[in-house]
Short mmCIF file of C-alpha atoms in Angstrom, two decimals:
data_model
loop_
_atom_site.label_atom_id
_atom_site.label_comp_id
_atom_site.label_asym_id
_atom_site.label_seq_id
_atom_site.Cartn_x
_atom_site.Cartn_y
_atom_site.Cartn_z
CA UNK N 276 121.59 56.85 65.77
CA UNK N 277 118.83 56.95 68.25
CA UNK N 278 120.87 60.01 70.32
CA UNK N 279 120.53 62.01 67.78
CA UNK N 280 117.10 61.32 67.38
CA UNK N 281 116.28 62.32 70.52
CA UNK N 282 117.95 65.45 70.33
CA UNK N 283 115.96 66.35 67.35
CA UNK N 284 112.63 65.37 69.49
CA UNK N 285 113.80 67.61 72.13
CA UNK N 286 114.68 71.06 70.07
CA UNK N 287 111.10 70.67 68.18
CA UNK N 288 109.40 69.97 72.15
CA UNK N 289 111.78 73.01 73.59
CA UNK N 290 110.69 75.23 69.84
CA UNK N 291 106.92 74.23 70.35
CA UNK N 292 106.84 75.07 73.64
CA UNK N 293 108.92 78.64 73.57
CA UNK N 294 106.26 79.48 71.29
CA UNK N 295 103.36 78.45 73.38
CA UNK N 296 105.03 80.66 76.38
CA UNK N 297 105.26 83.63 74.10
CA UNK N 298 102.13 83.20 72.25
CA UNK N 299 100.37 83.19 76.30
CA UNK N 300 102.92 86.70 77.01
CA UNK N 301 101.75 88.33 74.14
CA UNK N 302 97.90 87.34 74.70
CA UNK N 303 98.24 88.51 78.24
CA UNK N 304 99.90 91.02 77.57
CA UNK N 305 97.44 92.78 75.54
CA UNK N 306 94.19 91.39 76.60
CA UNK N 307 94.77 90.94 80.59
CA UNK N 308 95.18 87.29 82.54
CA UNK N 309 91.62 86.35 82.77
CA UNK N 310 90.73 87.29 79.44
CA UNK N 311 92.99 84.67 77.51
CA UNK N 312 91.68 80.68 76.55
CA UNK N 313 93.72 77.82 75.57
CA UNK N 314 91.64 77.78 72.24
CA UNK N 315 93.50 81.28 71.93
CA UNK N 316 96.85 80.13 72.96
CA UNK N 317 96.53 77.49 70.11
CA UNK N 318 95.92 79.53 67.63
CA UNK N 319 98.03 82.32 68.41
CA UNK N 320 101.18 79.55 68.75
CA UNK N 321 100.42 77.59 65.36
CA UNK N 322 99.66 74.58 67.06
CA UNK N 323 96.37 72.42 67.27
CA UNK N 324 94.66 72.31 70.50
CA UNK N 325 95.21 68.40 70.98
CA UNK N 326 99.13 69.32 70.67
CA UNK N 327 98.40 72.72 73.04
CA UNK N 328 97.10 70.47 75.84
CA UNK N 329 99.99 67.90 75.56
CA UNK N 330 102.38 70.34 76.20
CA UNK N 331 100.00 72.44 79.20
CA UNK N 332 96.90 71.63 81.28
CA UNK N 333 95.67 75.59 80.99
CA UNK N 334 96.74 79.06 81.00
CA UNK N 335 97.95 79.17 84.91
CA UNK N 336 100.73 76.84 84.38
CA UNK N 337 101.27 78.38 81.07
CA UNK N 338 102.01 81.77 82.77
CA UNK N 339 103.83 80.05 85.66
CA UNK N 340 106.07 78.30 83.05
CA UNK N 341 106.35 81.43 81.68
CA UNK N 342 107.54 83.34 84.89
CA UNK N 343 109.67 80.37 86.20
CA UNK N 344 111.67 80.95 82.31
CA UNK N 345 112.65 84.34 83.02
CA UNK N 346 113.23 84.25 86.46
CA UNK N 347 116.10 81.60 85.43
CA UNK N 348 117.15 83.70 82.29
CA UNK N 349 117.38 86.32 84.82
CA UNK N 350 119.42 84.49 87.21
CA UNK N 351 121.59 83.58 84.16
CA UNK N 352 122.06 86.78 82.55
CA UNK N 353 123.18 88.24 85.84
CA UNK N 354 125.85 85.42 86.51
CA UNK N 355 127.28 86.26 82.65
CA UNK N 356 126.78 89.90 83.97
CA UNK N 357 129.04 89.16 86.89
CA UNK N 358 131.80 86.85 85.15
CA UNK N 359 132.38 89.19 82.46
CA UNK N 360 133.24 92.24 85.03
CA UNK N 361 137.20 92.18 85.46
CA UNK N 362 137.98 92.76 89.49
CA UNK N 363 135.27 93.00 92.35
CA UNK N 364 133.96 96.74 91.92
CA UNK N 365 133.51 96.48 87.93
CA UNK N 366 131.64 93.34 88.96
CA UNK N 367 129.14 94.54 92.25
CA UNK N 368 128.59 97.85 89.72
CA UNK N 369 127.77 95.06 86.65
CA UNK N 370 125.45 93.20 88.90
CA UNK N 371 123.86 96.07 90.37
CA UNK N 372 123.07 97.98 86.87
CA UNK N 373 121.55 94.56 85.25
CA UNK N 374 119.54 94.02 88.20
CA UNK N 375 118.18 97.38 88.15
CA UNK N 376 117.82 97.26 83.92
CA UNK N 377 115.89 94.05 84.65
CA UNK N 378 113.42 95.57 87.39
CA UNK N 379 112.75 98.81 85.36
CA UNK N 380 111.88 95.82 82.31
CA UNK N 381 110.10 94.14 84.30
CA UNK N 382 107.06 96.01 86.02
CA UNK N 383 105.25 96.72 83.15
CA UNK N 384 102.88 93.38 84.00
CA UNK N 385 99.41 93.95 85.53
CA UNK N 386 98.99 94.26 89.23
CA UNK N 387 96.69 90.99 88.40
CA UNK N 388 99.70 89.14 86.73
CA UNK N 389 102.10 90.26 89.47
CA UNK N 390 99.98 89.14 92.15
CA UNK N 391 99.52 85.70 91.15
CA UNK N 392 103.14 84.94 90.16
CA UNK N 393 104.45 86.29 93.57
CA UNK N 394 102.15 82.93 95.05
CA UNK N 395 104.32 80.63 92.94
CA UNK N 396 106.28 79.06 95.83
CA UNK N 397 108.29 77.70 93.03
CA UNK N 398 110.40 80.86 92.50
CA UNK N 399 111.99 80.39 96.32
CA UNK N 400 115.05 78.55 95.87
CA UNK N 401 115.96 81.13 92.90
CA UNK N 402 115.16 84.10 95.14
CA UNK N 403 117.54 82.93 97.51
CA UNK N 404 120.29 82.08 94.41
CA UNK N 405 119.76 85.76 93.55
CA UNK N 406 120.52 86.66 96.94
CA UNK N 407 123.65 84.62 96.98
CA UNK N 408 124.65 86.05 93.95
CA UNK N 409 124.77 89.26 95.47
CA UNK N 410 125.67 88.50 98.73
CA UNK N 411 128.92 86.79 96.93
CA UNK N 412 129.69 89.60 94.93
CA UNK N 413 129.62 91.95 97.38
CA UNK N 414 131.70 89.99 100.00
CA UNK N 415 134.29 89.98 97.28
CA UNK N 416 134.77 93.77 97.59
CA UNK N 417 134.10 94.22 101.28
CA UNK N 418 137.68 91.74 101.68
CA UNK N 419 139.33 94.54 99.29
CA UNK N 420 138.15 97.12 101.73
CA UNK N 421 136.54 98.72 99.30
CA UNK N 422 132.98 98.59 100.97
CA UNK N 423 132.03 99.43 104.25
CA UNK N 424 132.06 95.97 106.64
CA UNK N 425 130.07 97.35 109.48
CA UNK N 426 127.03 95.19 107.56
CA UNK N 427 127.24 91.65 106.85
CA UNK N 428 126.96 91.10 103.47
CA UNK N 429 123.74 89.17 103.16
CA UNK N 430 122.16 92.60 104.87
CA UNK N 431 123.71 94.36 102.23
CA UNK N 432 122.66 92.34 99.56
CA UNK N 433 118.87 92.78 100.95
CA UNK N 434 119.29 96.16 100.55
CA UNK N 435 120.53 96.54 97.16
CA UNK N 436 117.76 93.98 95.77
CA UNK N 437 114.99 95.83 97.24
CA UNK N 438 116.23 99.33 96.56
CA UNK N 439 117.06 98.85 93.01
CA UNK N 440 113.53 97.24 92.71
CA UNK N 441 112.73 101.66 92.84
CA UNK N 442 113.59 101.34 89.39
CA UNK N 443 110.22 99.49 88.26
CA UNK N 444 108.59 103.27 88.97
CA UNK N 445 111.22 105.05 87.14
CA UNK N 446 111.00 106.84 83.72
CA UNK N 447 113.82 106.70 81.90
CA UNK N 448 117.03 104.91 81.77
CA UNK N 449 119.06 107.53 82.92
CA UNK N 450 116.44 107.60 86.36
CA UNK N 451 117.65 103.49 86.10
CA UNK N 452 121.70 104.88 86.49
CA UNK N 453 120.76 107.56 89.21
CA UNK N 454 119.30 104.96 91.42
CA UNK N 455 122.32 102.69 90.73
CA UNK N 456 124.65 105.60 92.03
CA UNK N 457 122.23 106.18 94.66
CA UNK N 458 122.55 102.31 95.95
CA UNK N 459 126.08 102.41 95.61
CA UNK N 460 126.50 105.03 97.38
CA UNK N 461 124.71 103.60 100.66
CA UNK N 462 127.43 100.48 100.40
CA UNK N 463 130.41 103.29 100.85
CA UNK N 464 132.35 102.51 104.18
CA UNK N 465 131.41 105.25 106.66
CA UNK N 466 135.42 106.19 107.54
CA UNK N 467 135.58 107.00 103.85
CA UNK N 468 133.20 110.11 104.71
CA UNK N 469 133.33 113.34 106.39
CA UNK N 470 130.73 113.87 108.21
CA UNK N 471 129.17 117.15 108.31
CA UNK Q 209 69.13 115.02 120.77
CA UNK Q 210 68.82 113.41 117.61
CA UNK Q 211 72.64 114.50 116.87
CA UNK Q 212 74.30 112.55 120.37
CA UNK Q 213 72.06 109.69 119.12
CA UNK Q 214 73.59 109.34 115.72
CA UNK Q 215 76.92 109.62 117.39
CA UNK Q 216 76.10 106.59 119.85
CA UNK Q 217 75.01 104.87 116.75
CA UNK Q 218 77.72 105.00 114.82
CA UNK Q 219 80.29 104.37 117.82
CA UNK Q 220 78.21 101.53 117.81
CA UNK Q 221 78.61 100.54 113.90
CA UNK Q 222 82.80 101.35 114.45
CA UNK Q 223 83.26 99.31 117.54
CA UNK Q 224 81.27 96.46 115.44
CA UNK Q 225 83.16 96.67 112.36
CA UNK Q 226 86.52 96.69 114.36
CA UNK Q 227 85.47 93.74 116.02
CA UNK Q 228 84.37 91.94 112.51
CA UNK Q 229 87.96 93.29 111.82
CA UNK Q 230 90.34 92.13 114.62
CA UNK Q 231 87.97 88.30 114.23
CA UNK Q 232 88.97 88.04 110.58
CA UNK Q 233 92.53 89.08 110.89
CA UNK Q 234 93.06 86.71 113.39
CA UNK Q 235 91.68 83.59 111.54
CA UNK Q 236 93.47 84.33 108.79
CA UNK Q 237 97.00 84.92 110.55
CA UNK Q 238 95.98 81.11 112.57
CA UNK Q 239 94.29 78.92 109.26
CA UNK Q 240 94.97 80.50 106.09
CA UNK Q 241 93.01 82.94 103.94
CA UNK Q 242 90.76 80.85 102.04
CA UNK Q 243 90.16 78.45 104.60
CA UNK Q 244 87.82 81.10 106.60
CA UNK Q 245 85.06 81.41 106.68
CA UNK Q 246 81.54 84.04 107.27
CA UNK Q 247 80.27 81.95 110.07
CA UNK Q 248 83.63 81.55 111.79
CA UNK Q 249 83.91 85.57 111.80
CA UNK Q 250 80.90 85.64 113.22
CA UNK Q 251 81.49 83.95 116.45
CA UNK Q 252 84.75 84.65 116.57
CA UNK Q 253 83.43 88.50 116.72
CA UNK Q 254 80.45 87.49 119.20
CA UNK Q 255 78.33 88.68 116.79
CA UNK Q 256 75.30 86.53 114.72
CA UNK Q 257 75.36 85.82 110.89
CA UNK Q 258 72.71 88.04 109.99
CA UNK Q 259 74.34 91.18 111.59
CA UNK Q 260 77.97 90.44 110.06
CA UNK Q 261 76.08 90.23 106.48
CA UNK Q 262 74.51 94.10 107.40
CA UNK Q 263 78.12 94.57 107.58
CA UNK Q 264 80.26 92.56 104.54
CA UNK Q 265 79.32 90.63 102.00
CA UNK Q 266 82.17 88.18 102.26
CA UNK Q 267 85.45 87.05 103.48
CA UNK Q 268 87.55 89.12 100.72
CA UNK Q 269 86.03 92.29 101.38
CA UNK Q 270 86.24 92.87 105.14
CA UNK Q 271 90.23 91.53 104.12
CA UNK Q 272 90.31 94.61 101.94
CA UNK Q 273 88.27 97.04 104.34
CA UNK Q 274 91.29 95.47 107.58
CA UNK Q 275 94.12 96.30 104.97
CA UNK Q 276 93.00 99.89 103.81
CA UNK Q 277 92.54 100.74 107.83
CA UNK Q 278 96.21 99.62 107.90
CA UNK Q 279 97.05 101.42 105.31
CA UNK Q 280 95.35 104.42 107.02
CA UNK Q 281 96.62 103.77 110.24
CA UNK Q 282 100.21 103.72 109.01
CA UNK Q 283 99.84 106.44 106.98
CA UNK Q 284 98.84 108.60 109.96
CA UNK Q 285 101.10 107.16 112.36
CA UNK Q 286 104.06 108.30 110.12
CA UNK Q 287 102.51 111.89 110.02
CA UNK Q 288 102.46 112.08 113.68
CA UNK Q 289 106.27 111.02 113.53
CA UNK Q 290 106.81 113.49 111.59
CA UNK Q 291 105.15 116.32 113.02
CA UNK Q 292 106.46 115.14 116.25
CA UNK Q 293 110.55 115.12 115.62
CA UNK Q 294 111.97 118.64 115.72
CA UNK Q 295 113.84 119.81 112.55
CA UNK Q 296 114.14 118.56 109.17
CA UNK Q 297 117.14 115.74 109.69
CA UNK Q 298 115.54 114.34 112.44
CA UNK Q 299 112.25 114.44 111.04
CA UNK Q 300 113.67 112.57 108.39
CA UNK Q 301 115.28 110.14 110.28
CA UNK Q 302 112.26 109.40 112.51
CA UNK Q 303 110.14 108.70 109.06
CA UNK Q 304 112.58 106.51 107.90
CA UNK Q 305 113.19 104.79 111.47
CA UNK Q 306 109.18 104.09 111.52
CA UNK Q 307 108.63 103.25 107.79
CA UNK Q 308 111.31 100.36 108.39
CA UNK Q 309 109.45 99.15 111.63
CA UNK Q 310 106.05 98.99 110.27
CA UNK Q 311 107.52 96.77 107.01
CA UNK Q 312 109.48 94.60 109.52
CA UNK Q 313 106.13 93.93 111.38
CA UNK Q 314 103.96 93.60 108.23
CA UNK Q 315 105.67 90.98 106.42
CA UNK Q 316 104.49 88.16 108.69
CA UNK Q 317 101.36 87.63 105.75
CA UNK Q 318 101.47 84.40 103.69
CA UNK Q 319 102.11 84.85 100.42
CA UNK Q 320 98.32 83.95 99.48
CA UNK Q 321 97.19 87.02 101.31
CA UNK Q 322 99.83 89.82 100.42
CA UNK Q 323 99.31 88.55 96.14
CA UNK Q 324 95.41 88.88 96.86
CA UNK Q 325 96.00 92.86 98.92
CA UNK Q 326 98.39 94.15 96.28
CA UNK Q 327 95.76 93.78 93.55
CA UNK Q 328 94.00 96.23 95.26
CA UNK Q 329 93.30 99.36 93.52
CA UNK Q 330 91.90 101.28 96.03
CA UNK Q 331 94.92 101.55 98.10
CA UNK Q 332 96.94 103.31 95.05
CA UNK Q 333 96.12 106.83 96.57
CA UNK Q 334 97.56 106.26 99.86
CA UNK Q 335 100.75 105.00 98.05
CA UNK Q 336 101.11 108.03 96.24
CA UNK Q 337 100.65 109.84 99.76
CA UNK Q 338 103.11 107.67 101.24
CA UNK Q 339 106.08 108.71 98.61
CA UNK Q 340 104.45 112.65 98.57
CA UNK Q 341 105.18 112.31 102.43
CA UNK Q 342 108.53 111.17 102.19
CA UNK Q 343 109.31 113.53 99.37
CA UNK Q 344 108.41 116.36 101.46
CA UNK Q 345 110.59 115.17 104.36
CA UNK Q 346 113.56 114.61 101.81
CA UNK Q 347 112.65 117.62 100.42
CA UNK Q 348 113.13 119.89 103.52
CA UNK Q 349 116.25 118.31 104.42
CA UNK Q 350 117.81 118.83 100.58
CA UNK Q 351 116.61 122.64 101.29
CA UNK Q 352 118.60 122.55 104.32
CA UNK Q 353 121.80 121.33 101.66
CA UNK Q 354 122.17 117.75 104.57
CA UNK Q 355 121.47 115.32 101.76
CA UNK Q 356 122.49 115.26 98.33
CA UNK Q 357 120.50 117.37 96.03
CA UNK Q 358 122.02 115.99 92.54
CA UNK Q 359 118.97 113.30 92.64
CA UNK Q 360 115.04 114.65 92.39
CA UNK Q 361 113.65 114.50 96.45
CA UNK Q 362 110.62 111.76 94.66
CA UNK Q 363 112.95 109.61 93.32
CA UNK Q 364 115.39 109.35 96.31
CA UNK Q 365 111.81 108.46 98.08
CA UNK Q 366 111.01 106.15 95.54
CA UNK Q 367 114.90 104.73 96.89
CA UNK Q 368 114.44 105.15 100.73
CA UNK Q 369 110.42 103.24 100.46
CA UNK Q 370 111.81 100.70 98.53
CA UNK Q 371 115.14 100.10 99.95
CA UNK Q 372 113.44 100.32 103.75
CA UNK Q 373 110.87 97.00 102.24
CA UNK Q 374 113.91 95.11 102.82
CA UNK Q 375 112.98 95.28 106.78
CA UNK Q 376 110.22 92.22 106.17
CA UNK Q 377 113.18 89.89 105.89
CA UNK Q 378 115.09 91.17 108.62
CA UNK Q 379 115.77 89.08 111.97
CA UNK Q 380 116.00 91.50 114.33
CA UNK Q 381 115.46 95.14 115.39
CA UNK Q 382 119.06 95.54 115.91
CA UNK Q 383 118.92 94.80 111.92
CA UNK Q 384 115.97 96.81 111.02
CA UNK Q 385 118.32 99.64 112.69
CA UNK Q 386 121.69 99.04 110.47
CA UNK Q 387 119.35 99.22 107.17
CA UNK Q 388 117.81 102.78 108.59
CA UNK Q 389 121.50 104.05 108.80
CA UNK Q 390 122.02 102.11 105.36
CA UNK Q 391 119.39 104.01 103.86
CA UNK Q 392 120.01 107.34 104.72
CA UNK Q 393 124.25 106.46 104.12
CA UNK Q 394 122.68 106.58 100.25
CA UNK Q 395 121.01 109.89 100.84
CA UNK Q 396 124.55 112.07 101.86
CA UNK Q 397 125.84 114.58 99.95
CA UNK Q 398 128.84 113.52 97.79
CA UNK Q 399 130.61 116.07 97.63
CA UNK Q 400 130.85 115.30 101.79
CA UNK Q 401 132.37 111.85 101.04
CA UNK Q 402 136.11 111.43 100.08
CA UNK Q 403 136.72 109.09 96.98
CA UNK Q 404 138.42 106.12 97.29
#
């Protein structure tokens, strides 16, 4: 049954190298980007060195490998975000609250770190799925009316990423849900307001 | 005179360092950040070798020294907005207004460049004076009861910086306008909007 052979192969490859990626987090993590070696990474993981370099040529691509993982998790945990909503306001308020959750996760890295994961040219096409994402969801509830249409929705959907990106400063969770309310609030369609 | 000569000296030294300044800037916008070069500075600024080493030691830090007088320049540009628009609302909406414009103009960078600026430590004071400013601003107008006042005036500034970012992606200054209004849409009071 050679199928199922090579299904075996490929969980112990995808097993070996999870734990290389989060054997590289955790050195970084606590020891900064330029401080961490292969010979480091190898240990940390369980594996030989031999094996290590198999798998990665050095740390760079480890951490880019790394990134590009979570970036797609990301992606992936947003779209199960989205599809479990029921109707298009539960979902734009799901989508907006992980997103936010996820940015207030995410800036604990070192400016170092961030700085040379923003050059991975890579991450492009799932920046722009992100975008979609949004821009989709929130077209959904802009045809019920329910948001204000004086925007297109891409602009819209610029606007929430980068605003809920705030949260990455924030202290607390319930700072996270403010800034969600806050976002929300800018999407509300201007007839639905008196203005003072 | 000694004191009028010191003063001719360093108008000297300013006009010098602008020039090294403006040179490097401009190479790097045309080839690329690490494809420049001391020696193309140099005669790109009209000045020789030896006199741009008095000056910087290499490409990276006159980068850093052009950013921070950015930073600077921004910093006191939004001041005089401010100081310039009469009352707190428009006050407000002129810092806003200008914030956007500056991050629709700045995002022309590569990505090289902006990852090798933002590890910058240096420039984390004026970023703190950046969201003190706006906090201020937001401040005065919350005193005023014209925006919402059930959100801290630094965290709706963390908001407005953040969501106003979203101006380096925008195609026009038409656009750069709708995310202004988009912006400060987030900041009204609630109790002045009617629920849908």
């Amino acid at each position: 049954m050679p199928k199922l052979w090579n299904e075996t192969v490929d969980a112990h490859r995808n097993a070996v190298r999870q734990a290389i990626l989060d054997a590289t987090w955790a050195l970084v993590s606590e020891h900064g980007m330029t401080a961490v070696t292969m010979s480091q990474i190898a240990q940390k993981s369980g594996i030989g060195r031999a094996t290590l370099y198999k798998y990665f040529p050095d740390v760079d691509t480890i951490l880019l490998a790394w990134h590009r993982h979570h970036v797609t998790a990301h992606l992936e945990q947003l779209a199960a975000v989205r599809d479990k909503a029921r109707g298009p306001a539960a979902r734009l308020n799901a989508v907006l609250t992980a997103y936010a959750r996820i940015s207030y996760h995410r800036e604990q890295h070192g400016a170092e770190l961030m700085a040379f994961l923003h050059r991975d040219d890579e991450i492009a096409p799932a920046r722009r799925q992100l975008v979609d994402l949004f821009r989709d969801v929130i077209g959904e509830v802009m045809a019920h009316g329910d948001i204000r249409d004086d925007i297109a929705a891409g602009e819209l959907a610029g606007y929430c990423l980068h605003a809920l990106s705030a949260a990455g400063a924030l202290p607390s969770e319930a700072a996270v849900h403010r800034l969600v309310r806050l976002t929300l609030d800018g999407l509300r369609p201007p007839g639905a307001r008196v203005r003072g």
